[in-house]
GROMACS .gro file of N, CA and C in nm:
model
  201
    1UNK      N    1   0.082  -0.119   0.000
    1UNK     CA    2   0.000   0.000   0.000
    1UNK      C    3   0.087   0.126   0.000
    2UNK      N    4   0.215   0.146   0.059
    2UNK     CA    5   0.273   0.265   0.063
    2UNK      C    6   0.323   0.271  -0.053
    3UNK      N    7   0.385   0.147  -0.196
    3UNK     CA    8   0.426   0.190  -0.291
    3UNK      C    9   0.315   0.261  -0.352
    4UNK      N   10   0.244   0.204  -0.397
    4UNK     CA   11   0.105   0.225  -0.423
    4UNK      C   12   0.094   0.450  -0.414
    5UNK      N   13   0.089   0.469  -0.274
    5UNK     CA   14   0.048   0.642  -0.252
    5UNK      C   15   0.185   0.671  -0.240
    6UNK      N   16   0.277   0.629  -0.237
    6UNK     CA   17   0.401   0.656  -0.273
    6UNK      C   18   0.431   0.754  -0.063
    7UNK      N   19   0.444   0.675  -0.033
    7UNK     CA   20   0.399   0.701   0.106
    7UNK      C   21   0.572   0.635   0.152
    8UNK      N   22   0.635   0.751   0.280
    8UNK     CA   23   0.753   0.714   0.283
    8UNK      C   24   0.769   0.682   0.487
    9UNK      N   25   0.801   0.598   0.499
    9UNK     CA   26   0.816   0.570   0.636
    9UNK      C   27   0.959   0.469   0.688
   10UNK      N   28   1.042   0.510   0.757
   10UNK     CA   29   1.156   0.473   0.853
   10UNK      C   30   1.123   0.439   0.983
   11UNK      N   31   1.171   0.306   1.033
   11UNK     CA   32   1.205   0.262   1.160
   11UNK      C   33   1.371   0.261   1.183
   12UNK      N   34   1.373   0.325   1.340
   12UNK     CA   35   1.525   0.372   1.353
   12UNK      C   36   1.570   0.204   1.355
   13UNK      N   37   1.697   0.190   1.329
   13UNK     CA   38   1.760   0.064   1.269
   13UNK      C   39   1.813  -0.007   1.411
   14UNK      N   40   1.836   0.062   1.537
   14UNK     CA   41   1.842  -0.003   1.676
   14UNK      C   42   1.717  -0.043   1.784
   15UNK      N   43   1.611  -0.057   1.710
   15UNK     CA   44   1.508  -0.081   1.745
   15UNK      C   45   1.488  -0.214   1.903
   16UNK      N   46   1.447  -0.218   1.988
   16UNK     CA   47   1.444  -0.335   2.080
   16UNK      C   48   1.272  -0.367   2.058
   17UNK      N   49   1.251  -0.483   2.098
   17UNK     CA   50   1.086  -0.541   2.043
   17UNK      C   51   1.040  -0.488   2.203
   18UNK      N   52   0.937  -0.431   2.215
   18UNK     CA   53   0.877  -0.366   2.321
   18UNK      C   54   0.924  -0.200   2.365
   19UNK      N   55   1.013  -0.150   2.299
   19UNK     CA   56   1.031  -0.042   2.327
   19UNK      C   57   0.962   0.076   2.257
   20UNK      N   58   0.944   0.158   2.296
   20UNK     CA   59   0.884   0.285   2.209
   20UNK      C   60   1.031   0.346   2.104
   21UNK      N   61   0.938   0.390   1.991
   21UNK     CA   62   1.067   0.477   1.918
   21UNK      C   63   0.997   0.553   1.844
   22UNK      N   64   1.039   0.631   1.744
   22UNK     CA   65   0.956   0.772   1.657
   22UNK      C   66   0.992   0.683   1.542
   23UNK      N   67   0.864   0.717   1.474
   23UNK     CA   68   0.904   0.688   1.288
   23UNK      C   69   0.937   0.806   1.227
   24UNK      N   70   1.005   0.760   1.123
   24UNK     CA   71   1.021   0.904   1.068
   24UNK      C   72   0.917   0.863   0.926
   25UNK      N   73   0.804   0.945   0.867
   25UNK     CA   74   0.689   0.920   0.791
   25UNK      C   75   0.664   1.068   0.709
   26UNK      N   76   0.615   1.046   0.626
   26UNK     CA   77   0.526   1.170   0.553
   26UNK      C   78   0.442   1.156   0.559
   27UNK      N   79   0.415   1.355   0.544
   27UNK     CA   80   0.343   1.411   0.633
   27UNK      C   81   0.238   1.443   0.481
   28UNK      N   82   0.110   1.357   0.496
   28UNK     CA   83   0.057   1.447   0.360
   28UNK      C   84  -0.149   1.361   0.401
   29UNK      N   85  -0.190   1.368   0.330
   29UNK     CA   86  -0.357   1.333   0.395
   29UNK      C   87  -0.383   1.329   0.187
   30UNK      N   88  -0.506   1.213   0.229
   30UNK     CA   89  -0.559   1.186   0.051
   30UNK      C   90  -0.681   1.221   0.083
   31UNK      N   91  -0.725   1.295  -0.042
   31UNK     CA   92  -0.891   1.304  -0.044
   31UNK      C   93  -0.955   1.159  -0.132
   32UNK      N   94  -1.017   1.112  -0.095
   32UNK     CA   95  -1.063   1.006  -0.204
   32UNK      C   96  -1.265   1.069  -0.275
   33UNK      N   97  -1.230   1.019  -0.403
   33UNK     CA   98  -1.407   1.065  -0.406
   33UNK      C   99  -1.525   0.924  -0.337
   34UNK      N  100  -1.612   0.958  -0.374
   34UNK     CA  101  -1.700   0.894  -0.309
   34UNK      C  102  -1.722   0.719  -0.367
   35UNK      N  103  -1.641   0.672  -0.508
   35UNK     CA  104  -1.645   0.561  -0.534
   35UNK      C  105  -1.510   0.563  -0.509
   36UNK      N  106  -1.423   0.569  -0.430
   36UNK     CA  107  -1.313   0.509  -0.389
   36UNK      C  108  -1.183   0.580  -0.452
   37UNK      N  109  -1.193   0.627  -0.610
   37UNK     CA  110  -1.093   0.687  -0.628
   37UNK      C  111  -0.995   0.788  -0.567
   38UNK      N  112  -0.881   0.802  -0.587
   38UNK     CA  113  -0.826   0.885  -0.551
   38UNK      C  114  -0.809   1.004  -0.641
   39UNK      N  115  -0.827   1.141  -0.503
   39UNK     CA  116  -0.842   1.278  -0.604
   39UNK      C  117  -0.702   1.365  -0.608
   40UNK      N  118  -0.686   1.345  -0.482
   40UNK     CA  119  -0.605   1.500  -0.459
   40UNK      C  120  -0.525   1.420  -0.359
   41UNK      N  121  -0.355   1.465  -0.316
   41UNK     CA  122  -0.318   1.432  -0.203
   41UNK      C  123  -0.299   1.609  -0.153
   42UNK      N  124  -0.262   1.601  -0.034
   42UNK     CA  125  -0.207   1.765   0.077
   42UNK      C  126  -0.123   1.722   0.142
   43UNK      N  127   0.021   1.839   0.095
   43UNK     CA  128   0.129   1.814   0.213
   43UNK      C  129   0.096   1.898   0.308
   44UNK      N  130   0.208   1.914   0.356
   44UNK     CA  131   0.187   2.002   0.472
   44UNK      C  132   0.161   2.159   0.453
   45UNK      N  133   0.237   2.179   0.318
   45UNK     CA  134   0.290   2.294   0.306
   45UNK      C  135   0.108   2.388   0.250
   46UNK      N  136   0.050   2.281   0.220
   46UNK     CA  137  -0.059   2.328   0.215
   46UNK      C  138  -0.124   2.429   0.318
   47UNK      N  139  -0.177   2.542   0.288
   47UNK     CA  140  -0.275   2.646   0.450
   47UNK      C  141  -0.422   2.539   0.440
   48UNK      N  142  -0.496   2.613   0.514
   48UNK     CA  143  -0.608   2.507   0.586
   48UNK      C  144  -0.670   2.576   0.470
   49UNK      N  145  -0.669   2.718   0.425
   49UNK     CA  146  -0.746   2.799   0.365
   49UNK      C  147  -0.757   2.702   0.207
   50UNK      N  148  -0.604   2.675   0.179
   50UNK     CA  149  -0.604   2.605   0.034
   50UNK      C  150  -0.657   2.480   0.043
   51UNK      N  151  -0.637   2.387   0.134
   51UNK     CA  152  -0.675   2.267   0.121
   51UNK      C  153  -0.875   2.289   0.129
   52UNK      N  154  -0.881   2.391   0.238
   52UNK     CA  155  -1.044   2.371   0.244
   52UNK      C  156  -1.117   2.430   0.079
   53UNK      N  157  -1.054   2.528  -0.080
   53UNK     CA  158  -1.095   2.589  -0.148
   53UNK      C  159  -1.086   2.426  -0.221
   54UNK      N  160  -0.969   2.387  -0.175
   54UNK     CA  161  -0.972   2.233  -0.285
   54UNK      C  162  -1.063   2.138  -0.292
   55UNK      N  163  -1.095   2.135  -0.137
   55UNK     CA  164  -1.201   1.984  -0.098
   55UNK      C  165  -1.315   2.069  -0.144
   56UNK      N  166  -1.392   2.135  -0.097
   56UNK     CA  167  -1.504   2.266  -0.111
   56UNK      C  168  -1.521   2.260  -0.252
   57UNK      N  169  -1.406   2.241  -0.373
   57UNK     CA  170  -1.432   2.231  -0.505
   57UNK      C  171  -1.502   2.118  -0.530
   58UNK      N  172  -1.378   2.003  -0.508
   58UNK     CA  173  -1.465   1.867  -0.544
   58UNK      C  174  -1.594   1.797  -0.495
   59UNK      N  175  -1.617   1.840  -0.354
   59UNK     CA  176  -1.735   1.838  -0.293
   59UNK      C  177  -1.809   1.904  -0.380
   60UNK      N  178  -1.797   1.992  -0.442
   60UNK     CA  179  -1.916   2.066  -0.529
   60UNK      C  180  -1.990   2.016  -0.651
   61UNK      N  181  -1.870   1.951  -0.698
   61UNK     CA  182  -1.849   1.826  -0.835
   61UNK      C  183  -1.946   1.729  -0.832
   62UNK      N  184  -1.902   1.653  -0.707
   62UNK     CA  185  -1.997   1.555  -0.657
   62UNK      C  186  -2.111   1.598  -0.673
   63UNK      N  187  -2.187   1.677  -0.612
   63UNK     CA  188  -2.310   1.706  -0.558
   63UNK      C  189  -2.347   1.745  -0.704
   64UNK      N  190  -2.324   1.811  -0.764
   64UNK     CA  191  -2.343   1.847  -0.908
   64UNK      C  192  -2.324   1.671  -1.005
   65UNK      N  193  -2.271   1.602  -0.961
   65UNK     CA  194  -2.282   1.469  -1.051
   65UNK      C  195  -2.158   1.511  -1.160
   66UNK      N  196  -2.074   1.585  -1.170
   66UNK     CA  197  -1.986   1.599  -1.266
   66UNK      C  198  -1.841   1.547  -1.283
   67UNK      N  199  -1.815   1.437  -1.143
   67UNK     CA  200  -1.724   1.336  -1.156
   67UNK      C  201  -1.738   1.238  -1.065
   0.00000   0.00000   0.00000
């Protein structure tokens, strides 16, 4: 699945089985439409303002039946 969204994630390489540790992962969120496809991904670098004019678009699409 991560090749797939092209999705990047590290486990530190001294790892012990029961211990806590940080992943290192990207940072990004998928919109999917309503039959499953995928639309849009958002990094970070995205504002709330852009990501909400983006979803707010395709949400509009939908409801209109135009994808």
């Amino acid at each position: 699945m991560c090749k797939v969204y092209h999705v990047y994630f590290s486990t530190p390489p001294n790892v012990k089985p029961g211990k806590d540790y940080l992943v290192d992962h990207s940072i990004l969120f998928y919109l999917m439409a309503p039959n499953g496809n995928f639309v849009d991904a958002f990094e970070k670098i995205f504002s709330k303002d852009e990501v909400y004019t983006k979803v707010h678009s395709y949400m509009t699409e939908w409801a209109w039946g135009k994808s």
